[in-house]
Short mmCIF file of C-alpha atoms and ligand atoms in Angstrom, two decimals:
data_model
loop_
_atom_site.label_atom_id
_atom_site.label_comp_id
_atom_site.label_asym_id
_atom_site.label_seq_id
_atom_site.Cartn_x
_atom_site.Cartn_y
_atom_site.Cartn_z
CA MET A 1261 17.03 -16.87 -169.89
CA SER A 1262 14.09 -14.50 -170.06
CA ALA A 1263 13.27 -12.53 -173.15
CA GLU A 1264 12.43 -9.54 -170.96
CA ARG A 1265 14.44 -6.42 -171.56
CA ILE A 1266 17.70 -6.41 -169.63
CA ILE A 1267 19.36 -3.14 -168.71
CA TYR A 1268 22.87 -4.42 -168.28
CA LEU A 1269 24.88 -2.01 -166.13
CA ASP A 1270 27.41 -4.49 -164.80
CA ASN A 1271 30.12 -4.41 -167.44
CA ASN A 1272 32.89 -4.60 -164.84
CA ALA A 1273 31.57 -8.04 -163.82
CA THR A 1274 31.52 -9.31 -167.36
CA THR A 1275 30.56 -8.07 -170.81
CA GLN A 1276 28.26 -9.17 -173.59
CA VAL A 1277 30.24 -11.04 -176.23
CA ASP A 1278 30.51 -8.89 -179.34
CA PRO A 1279 28.66 -10.58 -182.26
CA ALA A 1280 31.75 -10.01 -184.46
CA VAL A 1281 33.77 -11.94 -181.88
CA VAL A 1282 31.30 -14.84 -181.99
CA ASP A 1283 31.55 -14.88 -185.79
CA ALA A 1284 35.35 -14.93 -185.63
CA MET A 1285 35.49 -17.87 -183.23
CA LEU A 1286 32.80 -20.14 -184.70
CA PRO A 1287 34.91 -21.66 -187.52
CA TRP A 1288 37.41 -22.76 -184.87
CA LEU A 1289 34.69 -24.63 -182.99
CA ARG A 1290 33.35 -26.25 -186.16
CA GLU A 1291 35.79 -27.19 -188.91
CA GLY A 1292 39.02 -25.76 -187.45
CA TYR A 1293 39.37 -28.33 -184.68
CA GLY A 1294 43.04 -29.22 -185.27
CA ASN A 1295 45.55 -29.26 -182.44
CA PRO A 1296 47.74 -26.18 -182.96
CA SER A 1297 50.82 -28.28 -182.12
CA SER A 1298 50.12 -30.78 -184.94
CA ALA A 1299 52.30 -30.48 -188.00
CA TYR A 1300 49.66 -31.19 -190.68
CA ARG A 1301 47.65 -28.43 -192.25
CA LEU A 1302 44.66 -28.61 -189.90
CA GLY A 1303 47.03 -28.05 -186.97
CA ARG A 1304 49.14 -25.42 -188.71
CA GLN A 1305 46.05 -23.38 -189.55
CA ALA A 1306 45.00 -23.38 -185.90
CA ASN A 1307 48.50 -22.32 -184.95
CA GLU A 1308 48.44 -19.49 -187.49
CA ALA A 1309 45.12 -18.30 -186.07
CA ILE A 1310 46.65 -18.21 -182.59
CA GLU A 1311 49.64 -16.24 -183.85
CA GLU A 1312 47.35 -13.75 -185.58
CA ALA A 1313 45.46 -13.31 -182.31
CA ARG A 1314 48.74 -12.85 -180.45
CA ALA A 1315 49.75 -10.10 -182.86
CA ARG A 1316 46.40 -8.35 -182.41
CA VAL A 1317 46.66 -8.41 -178.62
CA ALA A 1318 50.25 -7.14 -178.87
CA THR A 1319 49.05 -4.24 -181.02
CA LEU A 1320 46.40 -3.31 -178.47
CA LEU A 1321 48.95 -3.36 -175.64
CA GLY A 1322 51.90 -1.87 -177.53
CA CYS A 1323 54.30 -4.78 -177.05
CA ALA A 1324 55.89 -7.60 -179.07
CA PRO A 1325 53.79 -10.70 -179.87
CA SER A 1326 56.50 -12.83 -178.21
CA GLU A 1327 55.67 -11.10 -174.93
CA ILE A 1328 52.06 -12.38 -174.95
CA LEU A 1329 51.07 -15.65 -173.24
CA PHE A 1330 47.53 -16.95 -173.50
CA THR A 1331 46.03 -18.21 -170.24
CA SER A 1332 42.63 -19.42 -169.06
CA CYS A 1333 41.57 -16.19 -167.30
CA GLY A 1334 42.69 -13.01 -165.59
CA SER A 1335 43.02 -14.84 -162.29
CA GLU A 1336 45.43 -17.37 -163.81
CA SER A 1337 47.50 -14.53 -165.28
CA ILE A 1338 47.69 -12.80 -161.90
CA ASN A 1339 48.63 -16.01 -160.05
CA THR A 1340 51.24 -16.86 -162.69
CA ALA A 1341 52.85 -13.41 -162.65
CA ILE A 1342 53.16 -13.28 -158.86
CA GLN A 1343 54.54 -16.82 -158.59
CA ALA A 1344 56.92 -16.25 -161.50
CA ALA A 1345 58.31 -13.09 -159.90
CA LEU A 1346 58.81 -14.82 -156.55
CA ALA A 1347 60.54 -17.79 -158.23
CA LEU A 1348 63.32 -15.54 -159.55
CA ASP A 1349 65.26 -14.93 -156.36
CA PRO A 1350 64.82 -16.95 -153.14
CA ASP A 1351 66.09 -13.99 -151.10
CA ARG A 1352 63.40 -11.66 -152.36
CA THR A 1353 60.25 -12.98 -150.73
CA HIS A 1354 58.52 -9.70 -149.88
CA VAL A 1355 55.44 -8.77 -151.90
CA ILE A 1356 53.86 -5.33 -152.00
CA THR A 1357 50.25 -4.98 -153.06
CA SER A 1358 47.25 -2.91 -151.97
CA ALA A 1359 44.19 -3.32 -149.77
CA VAL A 1360 41.82 -2.84 -152.72
CA GLU A 1361 42.97 -5.52 -155.16
CA HIS A 1362 40.80 -8.06 -156.96
CA SER A 1363 40.21 -11.29 -155.01
CA ALA A 1364 42.70 -13.21 -157.20
CA THR A 1365 45.54 -11.04 -155.89
CA MET A 1366 44.11 -10.80 -152.38
CA LYS A 1367 43.63 -14.53 -151.92
CA LEU A 1368 47.10 -15.33 -153.27
CA GLY A 1369 48.60 -12.61 -151.06
CA GLU A 1370 46.86 -14.07 -148.00
CA HIS A 1371 48.08 -17.54 -148.97
CA LEU A 1372 51.66 -16.31 -149.40
CA ALA A 1373 51.50 -14.57 -146.02
CA ARG A 1374 50.40 -17.85 -144.40
CA LYS A 1375 53.36 -19.56 -146.12
CA GLY A 1376 55.77 -17.13 -144.46
CA HIS A 1377 56.09 -14.38 -147.06
CA GLU A 1378 56.08 -10.81 -145.88
CA VAL A 1379 53.16 -9.11 -147.64
CA THR A 1380 52.59 -5.35 -147.49
CA TRP A 1381 49.00 -4.22 -148.09
CA LEU A 1382 49.27 -0.57 -149.05
CA PRO A 1383 46.33 1.52 -147.82
CA VAL A 1384 44.35 3.96 -149.94
CA ASP A 1385 42.84 7.28 -148.99
CA ARG A 1386 39.15 8.19 -148.93
CA ALA A 1387 39.19 8.77 -152.67
CA GLY A 1388 40.70 5.33 -153.30
CA ARG A 1389 44.11 6.76 -154.22
CA LEU A 1390 47.49 5.27 -153.46
CA ASP A 1391 50.23 7.16 -151.65
CA LEU A 1392 53.39 6.79 -153.77
CA ALA A 1393 55.63 7.88 -150.90
CA ARG A 1394 54.34 4.93 -148.88
CA LEU A 1395 55.00 2.59 -151.76
CA GLU A 1396 58.53 3.91 -152.08
CA LYS A 1397 59.14 3.46 -148.35
CA ALA A 1398 57.78 -0.09 -148.41
CA ILE A 1399 60.28 -1.25 -151.07
CA GLY A 1400 63.28 -2.93 -149.46
CA PRO A 1401 66.14 -5.25 -150.42
CA GLU A 1402 63.89 -8.29 -149.93
CA THR A 1403 61.06 -6.98 -152.12
CA GLY A 1404 60.52 -9.37 -155.01
CA LEU A 1405 57.44 -7.82 -156.56
CA VAL A 1406 55.01 -4.94 -156.53
CA SER A 1407 51.55 -6.04 -157.74
CA LEU A 1408 48.92 -3.33 -158.20
CA LEU A 1409 45.75 -2.66 -160.12
CA TRP A 1410 45.62 -0.25 -163.04
CA ALA A 1411 41.96 0.57 -162.40
CA ASN A 1412 39.80 -0.61 -159.52
CA ASN A 1413 36.94 -2.89 -160.54
CA GLU A 1414 34.55 -1.50 -157.90
CA THR A 1415 35.16 2.24 -158.05
CA GLY A 1416 37.02 2.61 -161.36
CA VAL A 1417 39.70 4.68 -159.59
CA TYR A 1418 43.13 4.59 -161.30
CA PHE A 1419 46.42 3.94 -159.62
CA PRO A 1420 49.25 6.11 -161.05
CA VAL A 1421 50.67 3.23 -163.06
CA GLU A 1422 53.27 5.24 -164.99
CA GLU A 1423 54.75 6.61 -161.77
CA ILE A 1424 54.61 3.22 -160.06
CA ALA A 1425 56.41 1.67 -163.05
CA GLU A 1426 59.10 4.38 -162.91
CA LEU A 1427 59.56 3.90 -159.18
CA CYS A 1428 59.88 0.11 -159.54
CA ARG A 1429 62.38 0.55 -162.36
CA ALA A 1430 64.47 2.96 -160.28
CA LYS A 1431 64.37 0.57 -157.30
CA LYS A 1432 65.01 -2.46 -159.53
CA VAL A 1433 61.88 -4.25 -158.33
CA LEU A 1434 59.53 -6.19 -160.61
CA PHE A 1435 56.09 -4.72 -161.23
CA HIS A 1436 52.97 -6.70 -162.07
CA CYS A 1437 49.91 -4.72 -163.09
CA ASP A 1438 46.37 -6.12 -162.97
CA ALA A 1439 45.06 -4.23 -165.98
CA VAL A 1440 41.92 -6.35 -166.41
CA GLN A 1441 39.59 -3.35 -166.06
CA ALA A 1442 41.78 -0.91 -167.96
CA VAL A 1443 42.46 -2.83 -171.17
CA GLY A 1444 40.12 -1.76 -173.94
CA LYS A 1445 38.78 1.17 -171.91
CA ILE A 1446 41.83 3.42 -171.90
CA PRO A 1447 44.97 3.49 -174.07
CA ILE A 1448 47.81 1.29 -172.85
CA ASP A 1449 51.27 1.41 -174.40
CA LEU A 1450 53.76 -1.03 -172.93
CA HIS A 1451 56.52 0.39 -175.15
CA ARG A 1452 56.19 3.55 -173.07
CA THR A 1453 55.23 2.26 -169.64
CA ARG A 1454 57.82 -0.03 -168.12
CA ILE A 1455 55.75 -2.84 -166.68
CA ASP A 1456 57.19 -6.34 -166.23
CA PHE A 1457 53.97 -8.38 -166.05
CA LEU A 1458 50.45 -7.32 -167.04
CA SER A 1459 47.23 -9.32 -166.68
CA VAL A 1460 44.26 -9.18 -169.05
CA SER A 1461 40.93 -11.05 -169.09
CA GLY A 1462 38.90 -11.72 -172.24
CA HIS A 1463 35.44 -11.55 -170.73
CA LYS A 1464 35.85 -7.94 -169.56
CA LEU A 1465 36.56 -7.11 -173.19
CA HIS A 1466 33.48 -8.46 -175.04
CA CYS A 1467 35.07 -11.88 -175.49
CA PRO A 1468 33.83 -15.14 -173.89
CA LYS A 1469 34.81 -16.18 -170.37
CA GLY A 1470 37.73 -18.54 -169.82
CA VAL A 1471 40.55 -16.88 -171.74
CA GLY A 1472 43.13 -14.36 -170.63
CA VAL A 1473 46.54 -12.95 -171.39
CA LEU A 1474 49.70 -12.53 -169.41
CA TYR A 1475 52.17 -10.04 -170.82
CA VAL A 1476 55.70 -10.93 -169.76
CA SER A 1477 58.29 -8.33 -170.67
CA LYS A 1478 61.23 -9.72 -172.61
CA ARG A 1479 63.46 -8.13 -169.97
CA VAL A 1480 62.21 -10.67 -167.41
CA ARG A 1481 63.33 -14.23 -166.86
CA PHE A 1482 60.11 -16.21 -166.71
CA THR A 1483 59.36 -19.32 -164.67
CA PRO A 1484 56.23 -21.14 -165.85
CA TRP A 1485 53.52 -21.97 -163.38
CA LEU A 1486 51.58 -24.48 -165.47
CA ARG A 1487 54.29 -26.60 -167.05
CA GLY A 1488 54.03 -28.17 -170.47
CA SER A 1489 55.32 -27.62 -173.97
CA GLN A 1490 52.79 -25.14 -175.37
CA GLU A 1491 53.23 -21.36 -175.56
CA ASN A 1492 57.00 -21.85 -175.93
CA ALA A 1493 56.98 -24.05 -172.82
CA ARG A 1494 55.77 -21.04 -170.83
CA ARG A 1495 52.22 -22.25 -170.27
CA GLY A 1496 51.23 -25.89 -170.67
CA GLY A 1497 47.90 -27.06 -172.01
CA THR A 1498 46.60 -27.35 -175.57
CA GLN A 1499 45.52 -23.85 -176.48
CA ASN A 1500 41.85 -22.90 -176.45
CA VAL A 1501 42.00 -21.95 -180.12
CA ALA A 1502 38.46 -20.60 -180.56
CA SER A 1503 38.65 -18.44 -177.44
CA ILE A 1504 42.12 -17.18 -178.29
CA VAL A 1505 40.91 -16.21 -181.78
CA ALA A 1506 37.97 -14.51 -180.04
CA LEU A 1507 40.32 -12.56 -177.80
CA GLY A 1508 42.37 -11.50 -180.82
CA LYS A 1509 39.22 -10.23 -182.51
CA ALA A 1510 38.08 -8.50 -179.31
CA ALA A 1511 41.49 -6.81 -179.05
CA GLU A 1512 41.31 -5.68 -182.67
CA ILE A 1513 37.84 -4.19 -182.15
CA ALA A 1514 38.95 -2.55 -178.90
CA ALA A 1515 41.96 -0.95 -180.60
CA GLN A 1516 39.74 0.43 -183.37
CA SER A 1517 36.87 1.66 -181.23
CA LEU A 1518 38.61 2.72 -178.02
CA ALA A 1519 38.70 6.45 -178.71
CA GLU A 1520 35.07 6.66 -179.81
CA GLU A 1521 33.84 4.37 -177.03
CA GLN A 1522 35.72 6.18 -174.31
CA THR A 1523 33.76 9.32 -175.17
CA ARG A 1524 30.39 7.67 -175.79
CA VAL A 1525 30.47 5.38 -172.74
CA ARG A 1526 31.69 8.22 -170.52
CA ALA A 1527 28.76 10.35 -171.66
CA LEU A 1528 26.32 7.57 -170.71
CA ARG A 1529 27.95 7.08 -167.31
CA ASP A 1530 28.06 10.81 -166.66
CA ARG A 1531 24.43 11.34 -167.63
CA PHE A 1532 23.34 8.46 -165.39
CA GLU A 1533 25.45 9.69 -162.48
CA ALA A 1534 24.34 13.31 -162.82
CA GLY A 1535 20.71 12.18 -163.14
CA ILE A 1536 20.87 10.11 -159.96
CA LEU A 1537 22.63 12.87 -158.01
CA ALA A 1538 20.01 15.38 -159.16
CA GLN A 1539 16.95 13.19 -158.57
CA VAL A 1540 17.82 11.30 -155.41
CA PRO A 1541 18.72 13.05 -152.15
CA GLY A 1542 21.33 11.44 -149.92
CA VAL A 1543 23.62 9.99 -152.59
CA GLU A 1544 27.37 10.28 -152.87
CA VAL A 1545 29.93 8.99 -155.37
CA ASN A 1546 32.50 6.62 -153.84
CA GLY A 1547 36.04 7.49 -154.89
CA ASP A 1548 37.92 10.01 -156.99
CA ARG A 1549 35.60 11.29 -159.72
CA GLU A 1550 38.45 12.74 -161.74
CA HIS A 1551 40.91 9.84 -161.99
CA ARG A 1552 38.69 6.89 -162.75
CA LEU A 1553 37.51 4.71 -165.61
CA PRO A 1554 35.07 6.40 -167.96
CA ASN A 1555 32.50 3.63 -167.52
CA THR A 1556 32.17 3.17 -163.75
CA THR A 1557 30.21 4.85 -160.97
CA SER A 1558 30.01 3.57 -157.40
CA LEU A 1559 27.23 5.26 -155.43
CA ALA A 1560 26.34 5.24 -151.73
CA PHE A 1561 22.62 5.72 -151.00
CA ASP A 1562 21.43 6.79 -147.57
CA GLY A 1563 18.86 4.47 -146.04
CA ILE A 1564 19.12 1.44 -148.31
CA GLU A 1565 20.68 -2.02 -148.17
CA ALA A 1566 22.35 -2.96 -151.46
CA GLU A 1567 21.15 -6.53 -151.01
CA GLY A 1568 17.50 -5.49 -151.10
CA ALA A 1569 18.13 -3.02 -153.90
CA LEU A 1570 19.70 -5.69 -156.11
CA ILE A 1571 16.57 -7.86 -155.77
CA LEU A 1572 14.18 -5.03 -156.69
CA LEU A 1573 16.44 -3.87 -159.53
CA ASP A 1574 16.65 -7.42 -160.86
CA GLU A 1575 12.83 -7.64 -160.87
CA ARG A 1576 12.84 -4.59 -163.11
CA GLY A 1577 15.56 -5.92 -165.41
CA VAL A 1578 18.46 -3.80 -164.12
CA CYS A 1579 21.76 -5.63 -163.56
CA CYS A 1580 24.33 -3.90 -161.36
CA SER A 1581 26.33 -5.00 -158.36
CA ALA A 1582 27.19 -4.47 -154.73
CA GLY A 1583 30.30 -5.84 -153.04
CA SER A 1584 31.42 -9.34 -153.82
CA ALA A 1585 28.57 -11.80 -153.45
CA CYS A 1586 29.33 -14.90 -151.42
CA THR A 1587 27.92 -18.31 -152.27
CA SER A 1588 24.78 -17.91 -150.17
CA GLY A 1589 23.90 -14.84 -152.21
CA SER A 1590 24.32 -12.46 -149.31
CA VAL A 1591 26.45 -9.38 -149.83
CA HIS A 1592 29.68 -8.84 -147.93
CA PRO A 1593 30.57 -5.22 -147.29
CA SER A 1594 33.10 -4.40 -150.01
CA HIS A 1595 36.73 -4.64 -148.85
CA VAL A 1596 37.48 -1.83 -151.30
CA LEU A 1597 35.03 0.63 -149.74
CA LYS A 1598 36.12 -0.44 -146.25
CA ALA A 1599 39.76 0.18 -147.18
CA MET A 1600 38.76 3.67 -148.32
CA GLY A 1601 37.68 4.32 -144.74
CA PHE A 1602 33.93 4.00 -145.26
CA SER A 1603 31.77 2.47 -142.55
CA THR A 1604 30.22 -0.98 -142.98
CA PRO A 1605 26.72 0.59 -143.29
CA ARG A 1606 27.95 2.85 -146.09
CA ALA A 1607 29.71 -0.04 -147.84
CA ARG A 1608 26.46 -2.03 -147.54
CA ALA A 1609 24.48 0.87 -148.97
CA SER A 1610 26.60 1.15 -152.13
CA LEU A 1611 25.88 0.04 -155.67
CA ARG A 1612 28.21 -0.11 -158.65
CA PHE A 1613 26.95 0.70 -162.12
CA SER A 1614 29.33 -0.01 -165.00
CA PHE A 1615 28.59 0.85 -168.62
CA GLY A 1616 29.89 -0.61 -171.86
CA ARG A 1617 29.86 -0.85 -175.64
CA PHE A 1618 26.29 -2.12 -175.93
CA ASN A 1619 24.61 0.35 -173.60
CA THR A 1620 22.34 2.98 -175.12
CA GLU A 1621 20.72 6.27 -174.17
CA ALA A 1622 17.53 4.24 -173.67
CA ASP A 1623 19.29 2.16 -171.00
CA VAL A 1624 20.21 5.34 -169.14
CA ASP A 1625 16.65 6.67 -169.47
CA ALA A 1626 15.23 3.43 -168.08
CA ALA A 1627 17.77 3.26 -165.26
CA LEU A 1628 17.00 6.87 -164.33
CA GLU A 1629 13.35 5.83 -163.87
CA ILE A 1630 13.96 2.54 -162.11
CA VAL A 1631 16.85 3.27 -159.72
CA PRO A 1632 15.25 6.31 -158.00
CA ALA A 1633 11.95 4.40 -157.68
CA VAL A 1634 13.69 1.41 -156.08
CA VAL A 1635 15.61 3.66 -153.68
CA ALA A 1636 12.41 5.48 -152.70
CA LYS A 1637 10.61 2.17 -152.14
CA LEU A 1638 13.40 0.83 -149.91
CA ARG A 1639 13.54 4.05 -147.93
CA ALA A 1640 9.78 4.04 -147.43
CA ALA A 1641 9.93 0.41 -146.27
CA SER A 1642 12.57 1.12 -143.61
CA PRO A 1643 12.27 4.78 -142.60
CA GLY A 1644 14.48 4.06 -139.59
CA ALA A 1645 17.51 3.23 -141.74
CA GLY A 1646 20.26 5.69 -140.91
CA PRO A 1647 21.92 8.23 -143.16
CA VAL A 1648 25.11 6.32 -144.00
CA ILE A 1649 26.78 9.20 -145.79
CA THR A 1650 26.55 11.84 -143.10
CA ALA A 1651 26.92 9.28 -140.29
CA ASN A 1652 30.11 8.17 -141.96
CA LEU A 1653 31.42 11.70 -142.25
CA ALA A 1654 30.79 12.23 -138.54
CA VAL A 1655 33.07 9.36 -137.54
CA ALA A 1656 35.77 10.14 -140.13
C1 PLP B 2616 37.49 -9.73 -163.44
C2 PLP B 2616 38.77 -9.30 -162.86
C3 PLP B 2616 39.83 -10.21 -162.65
C4 PLP B 2616 39.68 -11.69 -162.89
O1 PLP B 2616 39.53 -12.06 -164.24
P1 PLP B 2616 38.90 -13.51 -164.55
O2 PLP B 2616 39.14 -13.71 -166.00
O3 PLP B 2616 37.46 -13.45 -164.19
O4 PLP B 2616 39.66 -14.49 -163.71
C5 PLP B 2616 41.01 -9.74 -162.13
N1 PLP B 2616 41.17 -8.43 -161.85
C6 PLP B 2616 40.20 -7.52 -162.04
C7 PLP B 2616 40.47 -6.08 -161.72
C8 PLP B 2616 38.97 -7.92 -162.54
O5 PLP B 2616 38.00 -7.01 -162.70
#
């Protein structure tokens, strides 16, 4: 790792671990190595630490500790929730999701479709919004589950989760919410919002990678996916004590700092976005600017390729992202932006900047120097590159 200054504007990809979280987990890597299922003191202490973490996560989400399962990641939580819902009733094999989900949901949905499940991929409009009437129409007697994001990881755009939850309740259909990007950024109260399953990932919340949470409402009969005796026989595997303690600490910090951070991080994002829009011609925000996460901005730049931009930005210490990167390092046009009706050139000309707890005004200042310079350099290098924003509007 280089000691060079990093301007980390990719907090939706992962977050810096909070130093207080590292401090909280270290004893459980050093002296607290007991198996939480062991009956002697070393084991009991580990178990108590897990239960304290469970209570902290429950407080952040507004649910009972008994409704929290610890998993290995957000993707495991999503896979578990969807499989658990489909295991409940063999006659209800239809799954409803959207065209802009995270790859964990998308890949499982594609797999289920190949296995003979009917899968409905709800479209979104140009602003990334869901049409509730279409959701309502899609729900039928065979629908086993509705699985939708709370907030989109690429654009930050919210789905109307409260209304979706109400609709699913009225139609007596289970609802899983991928809240990985929402938890810790906006208030969530599961006492108030009737969600059956909710997925959380530690590393989007200033906790290390490799730990997640699945909330399972006590109203729901749960079928485990990974069988074993731990977590009340709901999720097998000796618990990752240090990471679970870390997630508990991260949840506690998030609950305490959410209100202040929402305002501070939003101000950084807004200043960056306004600065780019003012300084750089031919830029447009992708998605609804009103109903979106306070930390995210997805921007389309006329006349650039995100792939080239990421290289030049990386050389200058700026971390941000384009669509999902495949193994060769090349950038696929984002399925999210495509689903919003944007052309492939516009999707390829888009960059996502996502802010977080450890960003400063100085980061925004630096980014407002570097990003316009990189865009100008790319445009000068390929003056023939078309205006993706206006070209896109022409075909819409
Ligand atoms: C990161 C992310 C996930 C996956 O979480 P992992 O812990 O990396 O598996 C799922 N959904 C969304 C919206 C995400 O941003």
